[in-house]
GROMACS .gro file of C-alpha atoms in nm:
model
  480
    1UNK     CA    1   0.006  -0.006  -0.006
    2UNK     CA    2   0.143   0.325  -0.099
    3UNK     CA    3   0.152   0.652   0.108
    4UNK     CA    4  -0.120   0.883  -0.018
    5UNK     CA    5   0.005   1.227  -0.162
    6UNK     CA    6  -0.299   1.409  -0.035
    7UNK     CA    7  -0.169   1.697   0.193
    8UNK     CA    8  -0.413   1.604   0.473
    9UNK     CA    9  -0.327   1.233   0.478
   10UNK     CA   10   0.048   1.323   0.466
   11UNK     CA   11  -0.002   1.546   0.775
   12UNK     CA   12  -0.194   1.271   0.946
   13UNK     CA   13   0.087   1.018   0.883
   14UNK     CA   14   0.345   1.254   1.017
   15UNK     CA   15   0.150   1.345   1.314
   16UNK     CA   16   0.095   0.972   1.401
   17UNK     CA   17   0.454   0.891   1.352
   18UNK     CA   18   0.567   1.184   1.561
   19UNK     CA   19   0.332   1.090   1.843
   20UNK     CA   20   0.424   0.724   1.839
   21UNK     CA   21   0.811   0.761   1.828
   22UNK     CA   22   0.845   1.098   1.998
   23UNK     CA   23   1.097   1.206   1.745
   24UNK     CA   24   1.214   1.562   1.708
   25UNK     CA   25   1.320   1.640   1.351
   26UNK     CA   26   1.580   1.903   1.371
   27UNK     CA   27   1.588   2.153   1.092
   28UNK     CA   28   1.883   2.372   1.198
   29UNK     CA   29   1.752   2.677   1.020
   30UNK     CA   30   1.728   2.504   0.686
   31UNK     CA   31   1.351   2.535   0.637
   32UNK     CA   32   1.197   2.830   0.436
   33UNK     CA   33   1.120   3.125   0.659
   34UNK     CA   34   0.818   3.231   0.460
   35UNK     CA   35   0.559   3.020   0.268
   36UNK     CA   36   0.612   3.076  -0.100
   37UNK     CA   37   0.241   3.148  -0.172
   38UNK     CA   38   0.317   3.526  -0.103
   39UNK     CA   39   0.472   3.786  -0.328
   40UNK     CA   40   0.818   3.670  -0.220
   41UNK     CA   41   0.968   3.378  -0.055
   42UNK     CA   42   1.289   3.294   0.104
   43UNK     CA   43   1.491   2.976   0.132
   44UNK     CA   44   1.827   2.845   0.247
   45UNK     CA   45   2.068   2.717  -0.015
   46UNK     CA   46   2.424   2.683  -0.096
   47UNK     CA   47   2.379   2.933  -0.381
   48UNK     CA   48   2.126   3.191  -0.475
   49UNK     CA   49   1.995   3.262  -0.829
   50UNK     CA   50   1.969   3.572  -1.048
   51UNK     CA   51   1.694   3.435  -1.277
   52UNK     CA   52   1.385   3.227  -1.246
   53UNK     CA   53   1.073   3.101  -1.404
   54UNK     CA   54   0.757   2.901  -1.322
   55UNK     CA   55   0.672   2.570  -1.460
   56UNK     CA   56   0.348   2.722  -1.582
   57UNK     CA   57   0.538   2.957  -1.809
   58UNK     CA   58   0.617   2.651  -2.005
   59UNK     CA   59   0.258   2.498  -2.027
   60UNK     CA   60   0.275   2.307  -1.710
   61UNK     CA   61  -0.066   2.180  -1.576
   62UNK     CA   62  -0.098   2.058  -1.220
   63UNK     CA   63  -0.405   1.863  -1.242
   64UNK     CA   64  -0.256   1.513  -1.155
   65UNK     CA   65  -0.358   1.384  -1.504
   66UNK     CA   66  -0.167   1.588  -1.769
   67UNK     CA   67   0.194   1.477  -1.834
   68UNK     CA   68   0.439   1.764  -1.768
   69UNK     CA   69   0.745   1.596  -1.901
   70UNK     CA   70   0.780   1.828  -2.195
   71UNK     CA   71   0.718   2.123  -1.989
   72UNK     CA   72   0.998   2.031  -1.752
   73UNK     CA   73   1.242   1.982  -2.032
   74UNK     CA   74   1.150   2.302  -2.217
   75UNK     CA   75   1.183   2.499  -1.873
   76UNK     CA   76   1.519   2.362  -1.794
   77UNK     CA   77   1.651   2.396  -2.132
   78UNK     CA   78   1.553   2.753  -2.145
   79UNK     CA   79   1.690   2.847  -1.805
   80UNK     CA   80   2.032   2.661  -1.882
   81UNK     CA   81   2.119   2.981  -2.085
   82UNK     CA   82   2.156   3.172  -1.754
   83UNK     CA   83   2.420   2.926  -1.611
   84UNK     CA   84   2.690   3.177  -1.664
   85UNK     CA   85   2.475   3.489  -1.555
   86UNK     CA   86   2.396   3.412  -1.202
   87UNK     CA   87   2.207   3.090  -1.249
   88UNK     CA   88   1.837   3.016  -1.252
   89UNK     CA   89   1.552   2.884  -1.042
   90UNK     CA   90   1.242   2.681  -1.164
   91UNK     CA   91   0.960   2.723  -0.935
   92UNK     CA   92   0.691   2.447  -0.900
   93UNK     CA   93   0.359   2.603  -0.780
   94UNK     CA   94   0.095   2.413  -0.570
   95UNK     CA   95  -0.065   2.152  -0.766
   96UNK     CA   96  -0.013   1.781  -0.863
   97UNK     CA   97   0.243   1.767  -1.135
   98UNK     CA   98   0.255   1.447  -1.325
   99UNK     CA   99   0.587   1.388  -1.505
  100UNK     CA  100   0.840   1.142  -1.636
  101UNK     CA  101   1.206   1.156  -1.601
  102UNK     CA  102   1.395   1.491  -1.669
  103UNK     CA  103   1.736   1.615  -1.647
  104UNK     CA  104   1.880   1.907  -1.446
  105UNK     CA  105   2.133   2.165  -1.555
  106UNK     CA  106   2.438   2.346  -1.376
  107UNK     CA  107   2.401   2.654  -1.155
  108UNK     CA  108   2.021   2.558  -1.121
  109UNK     CA  109   1.771   2.531  -0.849
  110UNK     CA  110   1.448   2.322  -0.852
  111UNK     CA  111   1.214   2.470  -0.590
  112UNK     CA  112   0.881   2.301  -0.477
  113UNK     CA  113   0.597   2.501  -0.316
  114UNK     CA  114   0.493   2.344   0.003
  115UNK     CA  115   0.153   2.207  -0.161
  116UNK     CA  116   0.345   2.110  -0.483
  117UNK     CA  117   0.347   1.716  -0.548
  118UNK     CA  118   0.560   1.582  -0.826
  119UNK     CA  119   0.388   1.254  -0.931
  120UNK     CA  120   0.608   0.997  -1.120
  121UNK     CA  121   0.449   0.886  -1.437
  122UNK     CA  122   0.362   0.521  -1.461
  123UNK     CA  123   0.386   0.525  -1.836
  124UNK     CA  124   0.730   0.348  -1.889
  125UNK     CA  125   0.760   0.529  -2.221
  126UNK     CA  126   0.838   0.836  -2.024
  127UNK     CA  127   1.137   0.657  -1.854
  128UNK     CA  128   1.426   0.624  -2.093
  129UNK     CA  129   1.661   0.344  -2.059
  130UNK     CA  130   2.033   0.399  -1.997
  131UNK     CA  131   2.349   0.204  -1.963
  132UNK     CA  132   2.432   0.012  -1.632
  133UNK     CA  133   2.662   0.219  -1.379
  134UNK     CA  134   3.022   0.142  -1.481
  135UNK     CA  135   3.108   0.033  -1.107
  136UNK     CA  136   2.822  -0.217  -1.122
  137UNK     CA  137   2.847  -0.358  -1.466
  138UNK     CA  138   2.485  -0.454  -1.476
  139UNK     CA  139   2.151  -0.342  -1.348
  140UNK     CA  140   2.071  -0.432  -0.981
  141UNK     CA  141   1.727  -0.587  -1.057
  142UNK     CA  142   1.800  -0.730  -1.409
  143UNK     CA  143   2.095  -0.769  -1.654
  144UNK     CA  144   2.148  -0.488  -1.880
  145UNK     CA  145   2.032  -0.125  -1.866
  146UNK     CA  146   1.814   0.066  -1.606
  147UNK     CA  147   1.537   0.310  -1.625
  148UNK     CA  148   1.678   0.658  -1.570
  149UNK     CA  149   1.592   0.834  -1.241
  150UNK     CA  150   1.290   1.064  -1.222
  151UNK     CA  151   1.503   1.364  -1.139
  152UNK     CA  152   1.853   1.301  -1.307
  153UNK     CA  153   2.171   1.510  -1.347
  154UNK     CA  154   2.515   1.424  -1.484
  155UNK     CA  155   2.833   1.629  -1.512
  156UNK     CA  156   2.694   1.923  -1.332
  157UNK     CA  157   2.801   2.171  -1.084
  158UNK     CA  158   2.612   2.385  -0.834
  159UNK     CA  159   2.268   2.205  -0.834
  160UNK     CA  160   2.004   2.267  -0.557
  161UNK     CA  161   1.684   2.053  -0.531
  162UNK     CA  162   1.472   2.205  -0.249
  163UNK     CA  163   1.143   2.363  -0.141
  164UNK     CA  164   0.919   2.439   0.142
  165UNK     CA  165   0.875   2.059   0.207
  166UNK     CA  166   0.703   1.994  -0.115
  167UNK     CA  167   0.647   1.636  -0.219
  168UNK     CA  168   0.787   1.394  -0.473
  169UNK     CA  169   0.585   1.076  -0.507
  170UNK     CA  170   0.736   0.794  -0.701
  171UNK     CA  171   0.400   0.611  -0.719
  172UNK     CA  172   0.613   0.282  -0.673
  173UNK     CA  173   0.352   0.017  -0.638
  174UNK     CA  174   0.343  -0.093  -0.986
  175UNK     CA  175   0.714  -0.125  -1.002
  176UNK     CA  176   0.728  -0.322  -0.667
  177UNK     CA  177   0.483  -0.563  -0.806
  178UNK     CA  178   0.666  -0.618  -1.131
  179UNK     CA  179   0.988  -0.672  -0.923
  180UNK     CA  180   0.827  -0.927  -0.698
  181UNK     CA  181   0.663  -1.107  -0.992
  182UNK     CA  182   0.988  -1.103  -1.213
  183UNK     CA  183   0.818  -0.891  -1.478
  184UNK     CA  184   1.091  -0.597  -1.510
  185UNK     CA  185   1.246  -0.548  -1.848
  186UNK     CA  186   1.508  -0.318  -1.680
  187UNK     CA  187   1.620  -0.213  -1.350
  188UNK     CA  188   1.381   0.027  -1.154
  189UNK     CA  189   1.431   0.394  -1.153
  190UNK     CA  190   1.543   0.595  -0.850
  191UNK     CA  191   1.369   0.929  -0.752
  192UNK     CA  192   1.684   1.143  -0.751
  193UNK     CA  193   2.017   1.052  -0.916
  194UNK     CA  194   2.313   1.287  -0.957
  195UNK     CA  195   2.622   1.166  -1.136
  196UNK     CA  196   2.974   1.289  -1.204
  197UNK     CA  197   2.883   1.624  -1.027
  198UNK     CA  198   2.999   1.857  -0.765
  199UNK     CA  199   2.848   2.121  -0.514
  200UNK     CA  200   2.502   1.960  -0.475
  201UNK     CA  201   2.228   2.021  -0.225
  202UNK     CA  202   1.912   1.837  -0.180
  203UNK     CA  203   1.707   1.973   0.102
  204UNK     CA  204   1.365   2.036   0.261
  205UNK     CA  205   1.156   1.770   0.060
  206UNK     CA  206   0.920   1.485   0.150
  207UNK     CA  207   0.981   1.183  -0.081
  208UNK     CA  208   0.720   0.904  -0.103
  209UNK     CA  209   0.686   0.563  -0.272
  210UNK     CA  210   1.009   0.543  -0.467
  211UNK     CA  211   1.027   0.267  -0.724
  212UNK     CA  212   1.349   0.171  -0.567
  213UNK     CA  213   1.623   0.387  -0.407
  214UNK     CA  214   1.533   0.741  -0.310
  215UNK     CA  215   1.829   0.950  -0.330
  216UNK     CA  216   2.149   0.837  -0.509
  217UNK     CA  217   2.447   1.066  -0.552
  218UNK     CA  218   2.717   0.880  -0.740
  219UNK     CA  219   3.071   0.953  -0.865
  220UNK     CA  220   3.022   1.307  -0.696
  221UNK     CA  221   3.175   1.547  -0.455
  222UNK     CA  222   3.068   1.812  -0.207
  223UNK     CA  223   2.712   1.697  -0.143
  224UNK     CA  224   2.467   1.829   0.128
  225UNK     CA  225   2.157   1.646   0.204
  226UNK     CA  226   1.948   1.799   0.480
  227UNK     CA  227   1.589   1.809   0.616
  228UNK     CA  228   1.464   1.522   0.402
  229UNK     CA  229   1.166   1.330   0.494
  230UNK     CA  230   1.129   0.971   0.339
  231UNK     CA  231   0.831   0.744   0.357
  232UNK     CA  232   0.804   0.395   0.186
  233UNK     CA  233   0.601   0.101   0.309
  234UNK     CA  234   0.830  -0.110   0.526
  235UNK     CA  235   0.769  -0.402   0.318
  236UNK     CA  236   0.849  -0.235  -0.022
  237UNK     CA  237   1.153  -0.386  -0.192
  238UNK     CA  238   1.485  -0.197  -0.189
  239UNK     CA  239   1.352   0.140  -0.114
  240UNK     CA  240   1.670   0.261   0.046
  241UNK     CA  241   1.663   0.617   0.176
  242UNK     CA  242   1.994   0.777   0.096
  243UNK     CA  243   2.279   0.593  -0.081
  244UNK     CA  244   2.604   0.778  -0.127
  245UNK     CA  245   2.802   0.579  -0.385
  246UNK     CA  246   3.176   0.657  -0.477
  247UNK     CA  247   3.125   0.998  -0.353
  248UNK     CA  248   3.374   1.234  -0.165
  249UNK     CA  249   3.285   1.505   0.104
  250UNK     CA  250   2.918   1.433   0.165
  251UNK     CA  251   2.704   1.570   0.458
  252UNK     CA  252   2.371   1.406   0.557
  253UNK     CA  253   2.174   1.557   0.836
  254UNK     CA  254   1.842   1.622   1.000
  255UNK     CA  255   1.653   1.352   0.796
  256UNK     CA  256   1.365   1.130   0.905
  257UNK     CA  257   1.340   0.799   0.702
  258UNK     CA  258   1.085   0.515   0.713
  259UNK     CA  259   1.208   0.256   0.470
  260UNK     CA  260   1.175  -0.097   0.332
  261UNK     CA  261   1.562  -0.123   0.312
  262UNK     CA  262   1.842   0.048   0.466
  263UNK     CA  263   1.796   0.424   0.563
  264UNK     CA  264   2.138   0.518   0.461
  265UNK     CA  265   2.357   0.269   0.261
  266UNK     CA  266   2.716   0.364   0.184
  267UNK     CA  267   2.842   0.212  -0.134
  268UNK     CA  268   3.125   0.213  -0.393
  269UNK     CA  269   3.066  -0.052  -0.664
  270UNK     CA  270   3.017  -0.428  -0.704
  271UNK     CA  271   3.303  -0.688  -0.730
  272UNK     CA  272   3.534  -0.662  -1.037
  273UNK     CA  273   3.349  -0.363  -1.172
  274UNK     CA  274   3.389  -0.154  -0.860
  275UNK     CA  275   3.745  -0.276  -0.819
  276UNK     CA  276   3.838  -0.169  -1.173
  277UNK     CA  277   3.641   0.168  -1.137
  278UNK     CA  278   3.837   0.238  -0.820
  279UNK     CA  279   3.642   0.516  -0.674
  280UNK     CA  280   3.577   0.516  -0.301
  281UNK     CA  281   3.329   0.679  -0.084
  282UNK     CA  282   3.511   0.884   0.178
  283UNK     CA  283   3.477   1.193   0.409
  284UNK     CA  284   3.111   1.121   0.491
  285UNK     CA  285   2.926   1.281   0.769
  286UNK     CA  286   2.590   1.152   0.893
  287UNK     CA  287   2.421   1.334   1.184
  288UNK     CA  288   2.075   1.374   1.350
  289UNK     CA  289   1.934   1.086   1.155
  290UNK     CA  290   1.603   0.906   1.268
  291UNK     CA  291   1.530   0.583   1.096
  292UNK     CA  292   1.252   0.319   1.101
  293UNK     CA  293   1.360   0.003   0.909
  294UNK     CA  294   1.212  -0.329   1.040
  295UNK     CA  295   1.391  -0.536   0.785
  296UNK     CA  296   1.724  -0.359   0.742
  297UNK     CA  297   1.972  -0.131   0.882
  298UNK     CA  298   1.986   0.226   1.003
  299UNK     CA  299   2.329   0.274   0.852
  300UNK     CA  300   2.470   0.000   0.620
  301UNK     CA  301   2.816  -0.002   0.478
  302UNK     CA  302   2.820  -0.205   0.164
  303UNK     CA  303   2.749  -0.465   0.045
  304UNK     CA  304   2.864  -0.293  -0.282
  305UNK     CA  305   3.197  -0.171  -0.127
  306UNK     CA  306   3.468  -0.269  -0.374
  307UNK     CA  307   3.591   0.067  -0.455
  308UNK     CA  308   3.641   0.124  -0.085
  309UNK     CA  309   3.471   0.311   0.212
  310UNK     CA  310   3.659   0.518   0.452
  311UNK     CA  311   3.646   0.800   0.697
  312UNK     CA  312   3.275   0.780   0.785
  313UNK     CA  313   3.157   0.982   1.088
  314UNK     CA  314   2.809   0.932   1.228
  315UNK     CA  315   2.657   1.076   1.539
  316UNK     CA  316   2.331   1.152   1.718
  317UNK     CA  317   2.147   0.877   1.548
  318UNK     CA  318   1.795   0.755   1.656
  319UNK     CA  319   1.697   0.402   1.555
  320UNK     CA  320   1.340   0.282   1.600
  321UNK     CA  321   1.189  -0.060   1.530
  322UNK     CA  322   1.492  -0.158   1.301
  323UNK     CA  323   1.673  -0.474   1.222
  324UNK     CA  324   2.016  -0.341   1.306
  325UNK     CA  325   2.177  -0.026   1.394
  326UNK     CA  326   2.502  -0.038   1.199
  327UNK     CA  327   2.577  -0.315   0.954
  328UNK     CA  328   2.880  -0.391   0.751
  329UNK     CA  329   2.815  -0.623   0.461
  330UNK     CA  330   3.091  -0.768   0.224
  331UNK     CA  331   3.198  -1.104   0.074
  332UNK     CA  332   3.488  -1.294  -0.077
  333UNK     CA  333   3.515  -1.134  -0.441
  334UNK     CA  334   3.425  -0.785  -0.323
  335UNK     CA  335   3.781  -0.673  -0.264
  336UNK     CA  336   3.794  -0.319  -0.147
  337UNK     CA  337   3.791  -0.202   0.209
  338UNK     CA  338   3.578  -0.048   0.489
  339UNK     CA  339   3.800   0.139   0.735
  340UNK     CA  340   3.800   0.437   0.966
  341UNK     CA  341   3.445   0.421   1.053
  342UNK     CA  342   3.324   0.620   1.370
  343UNK     CA  343   2.983   0.615   1.522
  344UNK     CA  344   2.875   0.780   1.854
  345UNK     CA  345   2.555   0.882   2.036
  346UNK     CA  346   2.332   0.641   1.889
  347UNK     CA  347   1.994   0.564   2.058
  348UNK     CA  348   1.826   0.243   1.956
  349UNK     CA  349   1.460   0.110   2.042
  350UNK     CA  350   1.333  -0.230   1.951
  351UNK     CA  351   1.603  -0.394   1.751
  352UNK     CA  352   1.695  -0.743   1.633
  353UNK     CA  353   2.060  -0.661   1.647
  354UNK     CA  354   2.249  -0.350   1.774
  355UNK     CA  355   2.556  -0.453   1.562
  356UNK     CA  356   2.603  -0.672   1.271
  357UNK     CA  357   2.891  -0.748   1.043
  358UNK     CA  358   2.926  -1.027   0.792
  359UNK     CA  359   3.187  -1.133   0.544
  360UNK     CA  360   2.934  -1.376   0.385
  361UNK     CA  361   2.698  -1.146   0.192
  362UNK     CA  362   2.736  -1.337  -0.124
  363UNK     CA  363   2.550  -1.187  -0.407
  364UNK     CA  364   2.753  -1.120  -0.717
  365UNK     CA  365   2.691  -0.947  -1.057
  366UNK     CA  366   2.814  -1.239  -1.249
  367UNK     CA  367   3.051  -1.532  -1.220
  368UNK     CA  368   3.355  -1.331  -1.328
  369UNK     CA  369   3.449  -1.200  -0.982
  370UNK     CA  370   3.783  -1.280  -0.850
  371UNK     CA  371   3.772  -1.538  -0.561
  372UNK     CA  372   4.109  -1.386  -0.443
  373UNK     CA  373   3.964  -1.040  -0.401
  374UNK     CA  374   3.951  -1.033  -0.023
  375UNK     CA  375   3.797  -0.713   0.148
  376UNK     CA  376   3.978  -0.540   0.430
  377UNK     CA  377   3.750  -0.440   0.729
  378UNK     CA  378   3.954  -0.233   0.992
  379UNK     CA  379   3.934   0.045   1.246
  380UNK     CA  380   3.556   0.021   1.328
  381UNK     CA  381   3.468   0.251   1.638
  382UNK     CA  382   3.144   0.251   1.820
  383UNK     CA  383   3.083   0.439   2.148
  384UNK     CA  384   2.839   0.617   2.360
  385UNK     CA  385   2.536   0.421   2.276
  386UNK     CA  386   2.212   0.292   2.447
  387UNK     CA  387   1.972   0.043   2.321
  388UNK     CA  388   1.648  -0.113   2.456
  389UNK     CA  389   1.415  -0.413   2.362
  390UNK     CA  390   1.706  -0.571   2.173
  391UNK     CA  391   1.692  -0.940   2.081
  392UNK     CA  392   2.071  -1.003   2.024
  393UNK     CA  393   2.341  -0.765   2.114
  394UNK     CA  394   2.580  -0.831   1.806
  395UNK     CA  395   2.648  -1.080   1.521
  396UNK     CA  396   2.988  -1.014   1.399
  397UNK     CA  397   3.130  -1.266   1.135
  398UNK     CA  398   3.449  -1.200   0.954
  399UNK     CA  399   3.607  -1.406   0.693
  400UNK     CA  400   3.810  -1.721   0.760
  401UNK     CA  401   4.188  -1.632   0.725
  402UNK     CA  402   4.080  -1.275   0.670
  403UNK     CA  403   3.954  -1.134   1.012
  404UNK     CA  404   3.786  -0.809   1.057
  405UNK     CA  405   4.031  -0.609   1.280
  406UNK     CA  406   4.056  -0.298   1.496
  407UNK     CA  407   3.696  -0.328   1.613
  408UNK     CA  408   3.636  -0.102   1.921
  409UNK     CA  409   3.311  -0.079   2.124
  410UNK     CA  410   3.298   0.138   2.442
  411UNK     CA  411   3.030   0.283   2.667
  412UNK     CA  412   2.737   0.087   2.523
  413UNK     CA  413   2.443  -0.031   2.734
  414UNK     CA  414   2.205  -0.285   2.567
  415UNK     CA  415   1.881  -0.379   2.749
  416UNK     CA  416   1.738  -0.702   2.612
  417UNK     CA  417   1.384  -0.788   2.509
  418UNK     CA  418   1.180  -1.031   2.735
  419UNK     CA  419   1.278  -1.327   2.509
  420UNK     CA  420   1.643  -1.267   2.403
  421UNK     CA  421   1.876  -1.485   2.224
  422UNK     CA  422   2.087  -1.712   2.459
  423UNK     CA  423   2.402  -1.622   2.278
  424UNK     CA  424   2.422  -1.248   2.283
  425UNK     CA  425   2.754  -1.197   2.109
  426UNK     CA  426   2.810  -1.424   1.806
  427UNK     CA  427   3.182  -1.354   1.706
  428UNK     CA  428   3.387  -1.529   1.456
  429UNK     CA  429   3.703  -1.412   1.268
  430UNK     CA  430   3.712  -1.073   1.440
  431UNK     CA  431   3.975  -0.883   1.645
  432UNK     CA  432   3.920  -0.588   1.873
  433UNK     CA  433   3.868  -0.449   2.215
  434UNK     CA  434   3.575  -0.320   2.429
  435UNK     CA  435   3.521  -0.120   2.751
  436UNK     CA  436   3.219  -0.074   2.962
  437UNK     CA  437   2.975  -0.263   2.739
  438UNK     CA  438   2.662  -0.428   2.863
  439UNK     CA  439   2.593  -0.726   2.824
  440UNK     CA  440   2.964  -0.847   2.833
  441UNK     CA  441   3.097  -0.883   2.479
  442UNK     CA  442   3.264  -1.205   2.343
  443UNK     CA  443   3.617  -1.302   2.427
  444UNK     CA  444   3.734  -1.173   2.080
  445UNK     CA  445   3.656  -0.826   2.216
  446UNK     CA  446   3.844  -0.830   2.552
  447UNK     CA  447   3.739  -0.564   2.812
  448UNK     CA  448   3.995  -0.295   2.871
  449UNK     CA  449   4.048  -0.190   3.242
  450UNK     CA  450   3.769   0.022   3.355
  451UNK     CA  451   3.989   0.250   3.552
  452UNK     CA  452   4.166   0.349   3.230
  453UNK     CA  453   3.856   0.542   3.129
  454UNK     CA  454   3.897   0.405   2.783
  455UNK     CA  455   3.676   0.547   2.484
  456UNK     CA  456   3.696   0.441   2.133
  457UNK     CA  457   3.816   0.716   1.893
  458UNK     CA  458   3.611   0.963   1.719
  459UNK     CA  459   3.785   1.247   1.526
  460UNK     CA  460   3.784   1.592   1.660
  461UNK     CA  461   3.873   1.767   1.338
  462UNK     CA  462   3.610   1.877   1.087
  463UNK     CA  463   3.582   1.755   0.734
  464UNK     CA  464   3.565   2.026   0.464
  465UNK     CA  465   3.198   1.948   0.398
  466UNK     CA  466   3.102   2.048   0.742
  467UNK     CA  467   3.217   2.405   0.671
  468UNK     CA  468   2.986   2.442   0.368
  469UNK     CA  469   2.738   2.696   0.488
  470UNK     CA  470   2.393   2.784   0.338
  471UNK     CA  471   2.273   3.134   0.278
  472UNK     CA  472   1.937   3.287   0.285
  473UNK     CA  473   1.806   3.352  -0.076
  474UNK     CA  474   1.512   3.552  -0.174
  475UNK     CA  475   1.286   3.530  -0.498
  476UNK     CA  476   1.007   3.763  -0.581
  477UNK     CA  477   0.699   3.602  -0.770
  478UNK     CA  478   0.670   3.899  -0.984
  479UNK     CA  479   1.014   3.818  -1.147
  480UNK     CA  480   0.916   3.463  -1.213
   0.00000   0.00000   0.00000
């Protein structure tokens, strides 16, 4: 069952979730200060624009039935002429705007009114098919190509996708059914995908019912994703929230995600294709994230991590009714590495596992992977966490002959469910230490002396993306 896009129902869903989980969604000043149904509106962005237009200027009709694909294409093509003249903004007014896929341009802002709803077309002819990602070698759902994402951009710089919490509805139910029934011709589209780009901001939007992943920055750098609300039915297939993939310098903050898969999944390519492409995800900040994912992880690293993942810093995370808090997934044949991972101040409520690592996550794109490509997992740090109603504290399974090393867990208290597993720490082929952890970890994580006041490391320096500040921008409706 999809989430409805009717404003009243969306408000009810949000209210119920807020009451049930008692979650405060931080906005840190990034929401619009004034509703954009007045003469002027203000919004926070990395870049402001000198020019603008409304979708209605290009024949857009917001009745929920008329296709606006050509209107989007015409508007963006026209506004691209201003890329060297202060950039441009495309304003999406209140209404229900049915559309197929469209491509963005550089020095450009897509802005959604608070009552604007982009409805993804269910006509497959409005979804062009593109080549597989080079670091994956094939589509994830099927061999061969993939349907292009609803909002797509490649080789861009200075792109903002934002609004006053307007809505993008992927209308994913037909796609989910085709996936489950094996009826897909190509891999399902994502809602937003930005490739080979830099200086990207995605902020203050509600995303519903994506056919597959919601937000997928890939082969890109200097990315800020903030104030995003994502809803997908918890049994919808592969509806990951935010998946930074072979990206450098990314900041994800103040997001609320209900997902049928991982809320945040960090990736960098699949087996021999990811190894050959060789582009890691690194310098990633995740903070003030709230996640509900009953069948998956709050933060997952992998399993497609063959280009490497390093220097990930996550803090102030709330997990509710999720399968695992932090999950590392890899396998023989992946190659690559996951290293220098730091997580602190995580609160978990009703979990299957608090921590999960596996070296036996064995899906492969084809039979040409290298069985000698052994992943390296090292320097994994978890500290200052509390959890309640947990079935099993940890399942930590390295690879025989290739142990996961440098694991550190400190100042963690896990309260168990009424019917917990008898074995609370299932550990094989790992090496590390622990301090002040309840229940007591396995022997492969020996306890450090309490009087040493030992704490796992968390970097004190700032990554460059943490210093990327938004500014208040103003647009006059009279100029649109």
